[in-house]
Short mmCIF file of C-alpha atoms and ligand atoms in Angstrom, two decimals:
data_model
loop_
_atom_site.label_atom_id
_atom_site.label_comp_id
_atom_site.label_asym_id
_atom_site.label_seq_id
_atom_site.Cartn_x
_atom_site.Cartn_y
_atom_site.Cartn_z
CA MET A 1 88.69 153.65 88.92
CA ILE A 2 86.33 151.92 87.63
CA LYS A 3 84.21 150.13 90.18
CA LEU A 4 82.28 146.97 90.32
CA ILE A 5 78.58 146.94 89.42
CA LYS A 6 76.43 147.25 92.60
CA GLY A 7 75.47 143.44 94.08
CA PHE A 8 78.00 142.14 91.92
CA HIS A 9 81.19 140.48 93.59
CA ASP A 10 84.46 139.42 92.72
CA ILE A 11 85.22 136.12 94.35
CA LEU A 12 88.99 136.28 95.50
CA PRO A 13 91.36 133.57 95.85
CA ASP A 14 90.93 132.92 99.74
CA GLU A 15 87.38 132.46 98.93
CA SER A 16 87.51 130.80 95.98
CA ILE A 17 89.41 127.90 97.57
CA LYS A 18 85.99 127.08 99.43
CA TRP A 19 84.10 127.24 96.20
CA ARG A 20 86.41 124.73 94.96
CA HIS A 21 85.41 122.62 97.67
CA ILE A 22 82.20 123.05 97.22
CA ILE A 23 81.47 122.62 93.34
CA LYS A 24 83.81 119.59 93.76
CA SER A 25 82.02 117.87 96.67
CA ALA A 26 78.77 118.62 94.63
CA LYS A 27 79.78 117.05 91.44
CA ILE A 28 80.99 113.78 93.54
CA VAL A 29 77.38 113.32 95.11
CA LEU A 30 75.26 114.36 91.53
CA ASP A 31 77.61 111.70 90.31
CA ARG A 32 76.81 109.28 92.53
CA PHE A 33 73.33 110.07 92.19
CA GLY A 34 73.43 109.52 88.60
CA PHE A 35 73.50 113.27 87.10
CA ARG A 36 74.81 114.31 84.33
CA GLU A 37 75.89 118.14 83.59
CA ILE A 38 74.37 120.17 80.94
CA ILE A 39 75.56 123.50 80.09
CA THR A 40 73.12 126.16 79.00
CA PRO A 41 73.51 129.75 78.25
CA VAL A 42 73.43 132.60 80.37
CA MET A 43 71.07 134.09 78.46
CA GLU A 44 68.11 133.38 77.05
CA LYS A 45 64.54 135.01 75.48
CA THR A 46 62.82 136.87 77.65
CA GLU A 47 59.95 135.00 76.90
CA LEU A 48 61.07 131.92 78.03
CA PHE A 49 61.46 133.28 82.16
CA VAL A 50 57.93 134.51 81.90
CA ARG A 51 56.33 131.70 80.79
CA GLY A 52 58.37 129.50 83.20
CA ILE A 53 58.89 131.27 86.18
CA GLY A 54 55.42 133.17 86.16
CA GLN A 55 54.27 136.71 85.74
CA ALA A 56 53.22 137.35 89.39
CA THR A 57 56.28 136.79 90.63
CA ASP A 58 59.20 139.15 92.00
CA ILE A 59 61.62 137.95 89.66
CA ILE A 60 59.51 138.34 86.56
CA GLU A 61 58.11 141.93 88.01
CA LYS A 62 61.11 143.67 88.77
CA GLU A 63 64.06 141.65 88.93
CA MET A 64 65.32 140.69 85.65
CA TYR A 65 68.20 141.94 83.59
CA THR A 66 66.18 142.40 80.55
CA PHE A 67 67.02 144.29 77.40
CA GLU A 68 66.37 144.56 73.42
CA ASP A 69 68.98 143.43 71.66
CA LYS A 70 70.12 145.29 68.19
CA GLY A 71 67.94 142.77 66.25
CA GLY A 72 64.68 144.02 68.48
CA GLU A 73 64.66 140.95 70.39
CA TYR A 74 64.07 140.64 74.02
CA LEU A 75 66.72 138.71 76.02
CA SER A 76 67.29 138.64 79.85
CA LEU A 77 70.10 137.54 81.82
CA ARG A 78 68.92 133.59 83.50
CA PRO A 79 67.28 134.48 87.12
CA GLU A 80 67.52 130.90 87.50
CA ALA A 81 68.60 127.77 85.67
CA THR A 82 65.43 125.62 85.58
CA ALA A 83 63.87 127.33 82.69
CA GLY A 84 66.69 127.19 80.67
CA VAL A 85 67.47 123.31 81.19
CA LEU A 86 64.19 122.55 80.28
CA ARG A 87 64.34 124.73 77.34
CA ALA A 88 67.27 122.69 76.30
CA VAL A 89 65.48 119.12 77.10
CA VAL A 90 62.37 120.17 74.80
CA GLU A 91 64.55 121.55 72.31
CA GLN A 92 66.81 119.02 71.47
CA SER A 93 64.00 115.75 72.99
CA LEU A 94 66.53 114.62 75.20
CA LEU A 95 63.26 112.97 77.41
CA ARG A 96 62.67 110.68 74.06
CA ARG A 97 66.71 109.52 74.21
CA GLU A 98 66.51 109.05 78.21
CA PRO A 99 62.78 108.47 79.66
CA LEU A 100 64.35 109.55 83.08
CA LEU A 101 66.70 112.59 82.92
CA LYS A 102 68.75 113.75 85.70
CA LEU A 103 70.63 117.03 84.87
CA TYR A 104 72.69 119.36 86.91
CA THR A 105 74.33 122.47 85.88
CA ILE A 106 76.66 125.01 87.55
CA GLY A 107 76.76 128.74 87.30
CA PRO A 108 76.08 132.27 87.64
CA MET A 109 72.33 133.74 87.87
CA PHE A 110 71.12 137.44 87.86
CA ARG A 111 68.49 138.86 89.96
CA ARG A 112 68.29 142.65 90.41
CA GLU A 113 67.47 142.26 94.25
CA ARG A 114 67.93 144.87 96.78
CA PRO A 115 71.64 143.93 97.70
CA SER A 116 72.15 142.63 101.64
CA LYS A 117 73.91 139.51 103.64
CA GLY A 118 73.91 136.58 101.30
CA ARG A 119 71.73 138.66 98.77
CA PHE A 120 73.51 139.58 95.30
CA ARG A 121 72.78 140.72 91.71
CA GLN A 122 74.88 137.94 90.12
CA PHE A 123 75.11 134.70 92.19
CA PHE A 124 75.95 130.88 91.69
CA GLN A 125 73.78 128.32 91.68
CA ILE A 126 74.58 124.31 91.92
CA ASN A 127 71.17 123.30 89.89
CA ALA A 128 69.65 119.58 89.85
CA GLU A 129 66.64 118.62 87.82
CA VAL A 130 65.24 115.01 87.41
CA LEU A 131 62.72 114.76 84.73
CA GLY A 132 60.08 111.97 83.89
CA ASP A 133 58.90 110.68 87.09
CA ASP A 134 56.19 112.10 89.26
CA SER A 135 56.26 109.37 92.14
CA PRO A 136 56.98 110.49 95.57
CA TYR A 137 60.15 108.68 95.87
CA ILE A 138 61.90 110.61 93.06
CA ASP A 139 61.19 113.74 95.60
CA ALA A 140 62.99 111.89 98.27
CA GLU A 141 65.78 110.96 96.22
CA VAL A 142 66.15 114.81 95.20
CA ILE A 143 65.80 116.07 98.84
CA SER A 144 68.32 113.66 99.85
CA ALA A 145 70.77 114.66 97.14
CA ALA A 146 70.78 118.06 97.85
CA TYR A 147 71.23 116.74 101.90
CA ALA A 148 73.82 114.68 100.40
CA ILE A 149 75.64 117.66 98.79
CA MET A 150 75.41 119.74 102.25
CA THR A 151 76.88 116.84 104.42
CA GLU A 152 79.84 116.40 101.56
CA VAL A 153 80.45 120.05 101.74
CA GLY A 154 80.63 119.89 105.56
CA ALA A 155 77.92 122.56 105.98
CA LEU A 156 76.84 122.43 109.62
CA GLY A 157 73.44 124.06 110.98
CA LEU A 158 71.40 123.74 108.21
CA MET A 159 67.67 122.48 108.30
CA MET A 160 65.58 120.55 105.55
CA GLU A 161 61.77 122.24 105.74
CA ILE A 162 59.42 120.66 103.44
CA ASN A 163 55.82 121.48 102.13
CA SER A 164 53.28 120.39 99.45
CA VAL A 165 51.76 123.69 97.98
CA GLY A 166 49.05 121.20 96.03
CA CYS A 167 48.39 120.94 92.46
CA ALA A 168 46.31 122.50 89.80
CA GLU A 169 43.26 121.12 91.35
CA CYS A 170 43.38 121.99 95.21
CA ARG A 171 45.43 125.10 94.41
CA PRO A 172 42.90 127.26 93.65
CA VAL A 173 40.47 126.27 96.21
CA TYR A 174 43.67 127.20 98.81
CA ARG A 175 44.33 130.39 96.81
CA GLN A 176 40.48 131.42 97.49
CA HIS A 177 40.82 130.32 101.57
CA LEU A 178 43.58 132.87 101.47
CA ARG A 179 41.81 135.84 99.80
CA ASN A 180 38.75 135.39 102.15
CA TYR A 181 41.30 135.66 104.90
CA PHE A 182 43.52 138.37 103.76
CA SER A 183 40.46 140.28 102.88
CA LYS A 184 39.83 141.33 106.37
CA TYR A 185 43.33 142.86 106.65
CA MET A 186 43.94 144.54 103.45
CA ASP A 187 44.71 147.95 105.09
CA GLY A 188 47.56 146.42 107.24
CA LEU A 189 48.94 144.64 104.19
CA CYS A 190 51.95 146.28 102.26
CA SER A 191 51.26 147.95 98.71
CA ASP A 192 53.22 145.02 96.97
CA CYS A 193 50.99 142.64 98.99
CA GLN A 194 47.55 144.20 98.37
CA ARG A 195 48.71 143.90 94.86
CA ARG A 196 49.45 140.12 95.50
CA TYR A 197 46.33 139.65 96.69
CA THR A 198 44.64 139.36 93.60
CA THR A 199 47.59 138.33 91.40
CA ASN A 200 48.77 135.70 93.76
CA PRO A 201 47.73 135.66 97.35
CA LEU A 202 50.28 133.03 97.77
CA ARG A 203 53.14 135.02 97.80
CA ILE A 204 51.86 137.49 100.57
CA LEU A 205 53.23 134.64 103.03
CA ASP A 206 57.09 135.22 101.85
CA CYS A 207 56.66 138.76 102.29
CA LYS A 208 59.49 140.23 104.91
CA VAL A 209 57.29 143.33 105.74
CA PRO A 210 56.79 142.91 109.55
CA ASP A 211 53.32 143.77 109.27
CA CYS A 212 52.52 141.51 106.40
CA VAL A 213 54.55 138.78 108.42
CA GLN A 214 52.31 139.33 111.43
CA ILE A 215 48.99 139.10 109.56
CA GLY A 216 50.15 136.06 107.72
CA LYS A 217 50.78 134.06 111.08
CA LYS A 218 46.87 133.61 111.55
CA ALA A 219 46.57 132.85 107.57
CA PRO A 220 44.97 129.14 106.57
CA LEU A 221 47.59 126.68 105.90
CA VAL A 222 47.79 125.18 102.65
CA THR A 223 48.22 121.16 104.25
CA ASP A 224 44.56 121.89 105.47
CA SER A 225 43.66 122.43 101.79
CA LEU A 226 45.33 119.47 99.84
CA ASP A 227 43.34 116.88 98.10
CA GLU A 228 43.52 113.28 98.61
CA SER A 229 46.11 112.69 96.23
CA CYS A 230 48.17 115.49 97.09
CA LYS A 231 47.94 114.40 100.82
CA ASP A 232 48.83 110.71 100.30
CA HIS A 233 51.99 111.99 97.92
CA PHE A 234 53.23 114.51 100.86
CA ASN A 235 52.73 111.59 102.93
CA GLU A 236 54.89 109.31 100.36
CA VAL A 237 57.81 111.79 100.63
CA GLN A 238 57.85 112.08 104.34
CA GLU A 239 57.89 108.45 104.85
CA THR A 240 60.48 107.71 102.45
CA LEU A 241 62.69 110.57 103.86
CA GLU A 242 62.48 108.94 107.30
CA LEU A 243 63.40 105.88 105.55
CA LEU A 244 66.49 107.36 104.08
CA ASN A 245 67.41 109.16 107.61
CA ILE A 246 66.82 112.80 106.12
CA PRO A 247 66.04 115.08 108.89
CA PHE A 248 63.37 117.52 108.06
CA ASN A 249 60.58 119.92 109.43
CA VAL A 250 57.23 120.14 107.59
CA GLU A 251 57.05 124.04 107.22
CA PRO A 252 53.00 124.80 106.14
CA ARG A 253 53.93 127.97 105.74
CA MET A 254 56.63 127.70 103.36
CA VAL A 255 55.81 128.93 99.81
CA ARG A 256 58.72 129.65 96.99
CA GLY A 257 59.32 132.34 95.04
CA LEU A 258 58.47 130.99 91.44
CA GLU A 259 55.15 130.13 90.33
CA TYR A 260 55.79 126.50 88.74
CA TYR A 261 55.85 124.40 91.80
CA THR A 262 52.91 121.97 92.54
CA ARG A 263 53.16 119.40 95.46
CA THR A 264 56.51 118.98 97.26
CA ALA A 265 58.60 122.18 97.61
CA PHE A 266 61.61 122.44 99.92
CA GLU A 267 64.28 124.68 101.52
CA ILE A 268 67.16 124.11 103.23
CA VAL A 269 67.93 126.82 105.68
CA HIS A 270 70.41 128.46 107.90
CA ASP A 271 69.37 130.56 110.80
CA ASP A 272 72.72 132.96 110.68
CA LEU A 273 71.81 133.99 107.49
CA GLY A 274 69.02 136.27 108.70
CA LYS A 275 66.06 137.23 105.88
CA SER A 276 68.04 135.44 103.33
CA LYS A 277 68.30 132.12 105.41
CA ALA A 278 67.72 129.62 102.02
CA VAL A 279 70.83 128.12 101.51
CA GLY A 280 69.15 126.04 98.79
CA GLY A 281 65.41 125.75 97.70
CA GLY A 282 63.52 123.58 94.97
CA GLY A 283 60.63 121.54 94.43
CA ARG A 284 58.33 119.68 92.11
CA TYR A 285 56.88 121.28 88.95
CA ASP A 286 54.10 118.86 87.18
CA ARG A 287 53.05 121.46 84.20
CA LEU A 288 56.21 123.51 83.61
CA LEU A 289 57.62 120.78 80.64
CA ARG A 290 54.07 121.15 78.78
CA GLU A 291 54.47 124.93 79.55
CA LEU A 292 57.15 125.37 77.55
CA GLY A 293 56.24 123.09 74.69
CA GLY A 294 57.53 119.83 75.75
CA PRO A 295 55.45 116.38 76.87
CA ASP A 296 53.24 116.00 79.60
CA GLN A 297 55.87 114.95 82.06
CA SER A 298 56.88 116.30 85.16
CA GLY A 299 60.26 117.16 87.07
CA ILE A 300 61.73 117.99 90.25
CA GLY A 301 64.85 119.78 91.24
CA PHE A 302 66.79 122.47 93.52
CA GLY A 303 69.06 125.20 93.69
CA ILE A 304 71.90 125.73 96.26
CA GLY A 305 73.36 129.00 96.32
CA ILE A 306 77.10 128.78 96.65
CA GLU A 307 77.64 132.29 98.20
CA ARG A 308 75.34 131.24 100.97
CA LEU A 309 76.69 127.69 101.39
CA ALA A 310 80.01 129.43 101.19
CA MET A 311 79.11 131.86 103.85
CA GLY A 312 78.31 128.82 106.08
CA LEU A 313 81.99 127.05 106.07
CA PRO A 314 84.54 128.11 108.22
CA ASP A 315 87.79 129.88 106.78
CA GLU A 316 90.59 127.61 108.29
CA GLY A 317 91.26 124.39 107.92
CA ARG A 318 91.25 122.10 104.58
CA TYR A 319 90.67 125.46 102.40
CA SER A 320 93.76 126.73 103.52
CA ARG A 321 96.13 126.87 100.88
CA SER A 322 98.96 124.42 100.33
CA ILE A 323 101.55 123.40 97.42
CA ASP A 324 103.76 120.08 97.55
CA TYR A 325 107.04 122.21 97.01
CA TYR A 326 108.57 125.35 97.07
CA ILE A 327 112.07 125.44 95.49
CA ALA A 328 114.40 128.23 97.09
CA CYS A 329 117.23 129.05 94.97
CA ILE A 330 119.57 130.86 97.30
CA THR A 331 122.30 131.30 94.39
CA ASP A 332 121.94 132.88 90.92
CA SER A 333 123.93 130.11 89.83
CA GLY A 334 121.42 127.83 90.99
CA ARG A 335 118.37 129.43 88.95
CA ASP A 336 118.44 127.21 85.51
CA LEU A 337 118.29 124.02 87.75
CA ALA A 338 115.72 125.49 90.03
CA ILE A 339 113.66 126.83 86.98
CA LYS A 340 113.90 123.14 85.52
CA LEU A 341 113.54 121.32 88.62
CA THR A 342 110.27 123.23 89.24
CA ASN A 343 108.99 122.38 85.83
CA ASP A 344 109.78 118.49 86.34
CA LEU A 345 107.84 118.50 89.39
CA ARG A 346 105.05 119.82 87.72
CA THR A 347 105.22 117.60 84.78
CA ALA A 348 105.51 114.57 87.55
CA GLY A 349 102.26 115.77 88.99
CA TYR A 350 103.15 117.71 91.69
CA SER A 351 102.29 121.48 92.37
CA ALA A 352 105.70 123.60 92.92
CA ASP A 353 106.45 126.97 92.91
CA MET A 354 109.50 129.09 93.03
CA ARG A 355 110.72 132.88 92.88
CA TYR A 356 112.96 134.23 90.07
CA THR A 357 114.68 136.73 92.13
CA THR A 358 117.52 135.30 94.28
CA THR A 359 116.93 136.32 98.20
CA SER A 360 118.11 135.17 101.54
CA LEU A 361 117.21 131.84 102.48
CA LYS A 362 115.17 133.59 105.55
CA SER A 363 113.16 135.81 103.22
CA GLN A 364 112.63 132.17 100.94
CA MET A 365 111.36 130.64 103.94
CA LYS A 366 108.76 132.83 104.47
CA THR A 367 107.38 132.92 101.20
CA ALA A 368 107.19 129.01 101.39
CA ASP A 369 105.25 129.37 104.32
CA LYS A 370 102.72 131.74 102.92
CA LEU A 371 102.53 129.63 100.19
CA GLY A 372 101.46 126.59 102.41
CA ALA A 373 104.57 124.47 101.35
CA ILE A 374 104.65 120.99 102.61
CA LYS A 375 108.36 120.53 101.43
CA VAL A 376 111.03 123.09 100.59
CA ILE A 377 113.51 121.94 98.09
CA MET A 378 116.86 124.29 98.76
CA ILE A 379 119.65 125.16 96.44
CA GLY A 380 122.77 126.69 97.74
CA GLU A 381 126.44 127.10 96.98
CA GLU A 382 126.76 123.88 98.77
CA GLU A 383 124.53 121.95 97.27
CA LEU A 384 125.47 123.02 93.89
CA ALA A 385 129.11 122.02 94.64
CA ASN A 386 127.62 118.33 95.71
CA CYS A 387 125.15 118.18 92.60
CA GLU A 388 122.45 117.75 95.41
CA VAL A 389 119.59 119.34 96.71
CA THR A 390 118.12 119.92 100.46
CA ILE A 391 114.85 118.82 100.96
CA ARG A 392 113.24 120.00 104.33
CA ASP A 393 109.76 119.01 105.37
CA MET A 394 108.13 122.10 106.83
CA GLU A 395 106.06 120.27 109.38
CA SER A 396 108.76 117.81 111.12
CA LYS A 397 111.49 120.20 110.04
CA GLU A 398 113.53 117.02 109.08
CA GLN A 399 116.30 117.69 106.31
CA VAL A 400 117.90 115.16 104.02
CA SER A 401 120.35 115.69 100.89
CA VAL A 402 119.27 113.96 97.64
CA PRO A 403 121.49 113.89 94.32
CA ILE A 404 119.85 115.72 91.86
CA ASP A 405 119.41 113.24 89.05
CA GLU A 406 117.78 110.91 91.42
CA LEU A 407 115.45 113.53 93.02
CA ILE A 408 112.09 112.87 91.18
CA ASN A 409 112.54 109.25 90.85
CA ARG A 410 113.07 109.43 94.61
CA LEU A 411 110.20 111.60 95.44
CA GLN A 412 107.67 109.11 93.41
CA GLY A 413 109.39 106.15 95.23
CA ASP A 414 108.03 107.98 98.80
CA GLU A 415 104.72 108.18 97.50
CA ALA A 416 104.41 104.61 96.48
P1 LIG B 501 65.48 129.69 94.54
O1 LIG B 501 64.90 129.46 95.72
O2 LIG B 501 64.99 131.14 93.59
O3 LIG B 501 65.12 128.70 93.35
O4 LIG B 501 66.91 130.02 94.37
C1 LIG B 501 67.60 128.81 94.98
C2 LIG B 501 69.03 129.36 95.68
O5 LIG B 501 69.78 130.41 95.13
C3 LIG B 501 68.61 130.24 96.74
O6 LIG B 501 67.99 129.10 98.22
C4 LIG B 501 69.99 130.90 97.62
O7 LIG B 501 70.81 130.02 97.78
C5 LIG B 501 70.10 131.18 96.23
N1 LIG B 501 70.02 132.55 95.88
C6 LIG B 501 68.83 133.17 95.12
N2 LIG B 501 68.72 134.10 94.86
C7 LIG B 501 69.89 134.66 95.55
C8 LIG B 501 70.52 136.00 95.62
N3 LIG B 501 69.99 137.02 94.79
N4 LIG B 501 71.56 136.24 96.21
C9 LIG B 501 72.34 134.95 96.49
N5 LIG B 501 71.72 133.72 96.34
C10 LIG B 501 70.75 133.66 95.88
C11 LIG B 501 65.53 128.49 92.23
O8 LIG B 501 66.46 129.36 91.56
C12 LIG B 501 64.87 127.38 91.51
N6 LIG B 501 65.39 127.42 89.92
C13 LIG B 501 65.33 126.05 92.09
C14 LIG B 501 64.93 124.95 91.33
C15 LIG B 501 65.35 123.92 90.60
N7 LIG B 501 63.54 124.39 91.58
C16 LIG B 501 63.37 123.27 90.86
N8 LIG B 501 64.47 122.86 90.17
#
């Protein structure tokens, strides 16, 4: 038997029904907020991600699936969606046509992380980006869109954490404060963090190694290093979130794993997920478009992990399987009629199913139950002799007989 690649997973039908609910809910919300869908390739030139996400990140240092193709070009499976979406925006000059762009994309991402609960090497994201406005009101709008997706999906026990990671002017000051602080504890840091000290000390705050977490607890806070305009921006984001009734906590130690963020950063977290507690995350990026060859415009967006969101949803209830009709054919002579009827019901817009092997009524009722049939249409000797079918309501157990040639009209009439 050939097995799955480590860290990759199948989404089986009992689970994919939840996914369908999540994706449908997300699309409803994103439509309400004026987003339109963009679909970009799952593979891009490696350089795009290196430039976009930043060299000194875990993703670029160790997690990308990169290979040299037969033409000698380095390509990578996308570890996230933002860089690819922005590449398309720049390449197709989309901002020229629409100065405020709201785009979303849903699909698989790939990171060669160590697999654990809620952490996979292929995972799916709902990803949204707004480009062309740097006002704090847009930040609040984007955060409220992420929150509205969670509400529409029915996810419980989630918390919104927000922070400001500063801008190109004040971040170097903060970086220096961090270096001054961590220089006193170099021996206690893990080897990755000793390297991060030079390359990107903010990443030390995101390390999960217990000693580093302990040392990081007393590190200076980014919010104490923000310049006046970043402070004002962050205050305005918070005031607008309050106006919108979005519950949030300011989490001054939250840094994001990608380098492109400036000012607002946020995460939606769930404590049940342990170390991989973020169900979603995002933030503002004021230089990324320019770095990818585009106009000097800013953006903000988020990614929500579908696996992690699905893990927080209950299995029962609205995700359980159901069909409108199960056609129980109890006699071989009724098979043609059952086949035709199943097709007529489907054509009329109902979900309907049957089994071609004729078995007892008892075993067919079991099948109907398994499929979650709301009604069962029975075709037996007696029904055939009378040119009718018997319809059984599976919940109330009520049964009615209906002439075959009136069936579809009658069913549609019942619905009207
Ligand atoms: P991210 O925080 O790296 O952000 O990922 C967003 C979400 O994707 C996470 O909160 C998590 O739910 C899910 N995720 C990430 N890695 C894994 C994994 N290995 N297994 C399962 N789920 C995972 C980004 O990707 C940014 N591009 C978001 C963004 C868009 N920022 C601005 N625009």
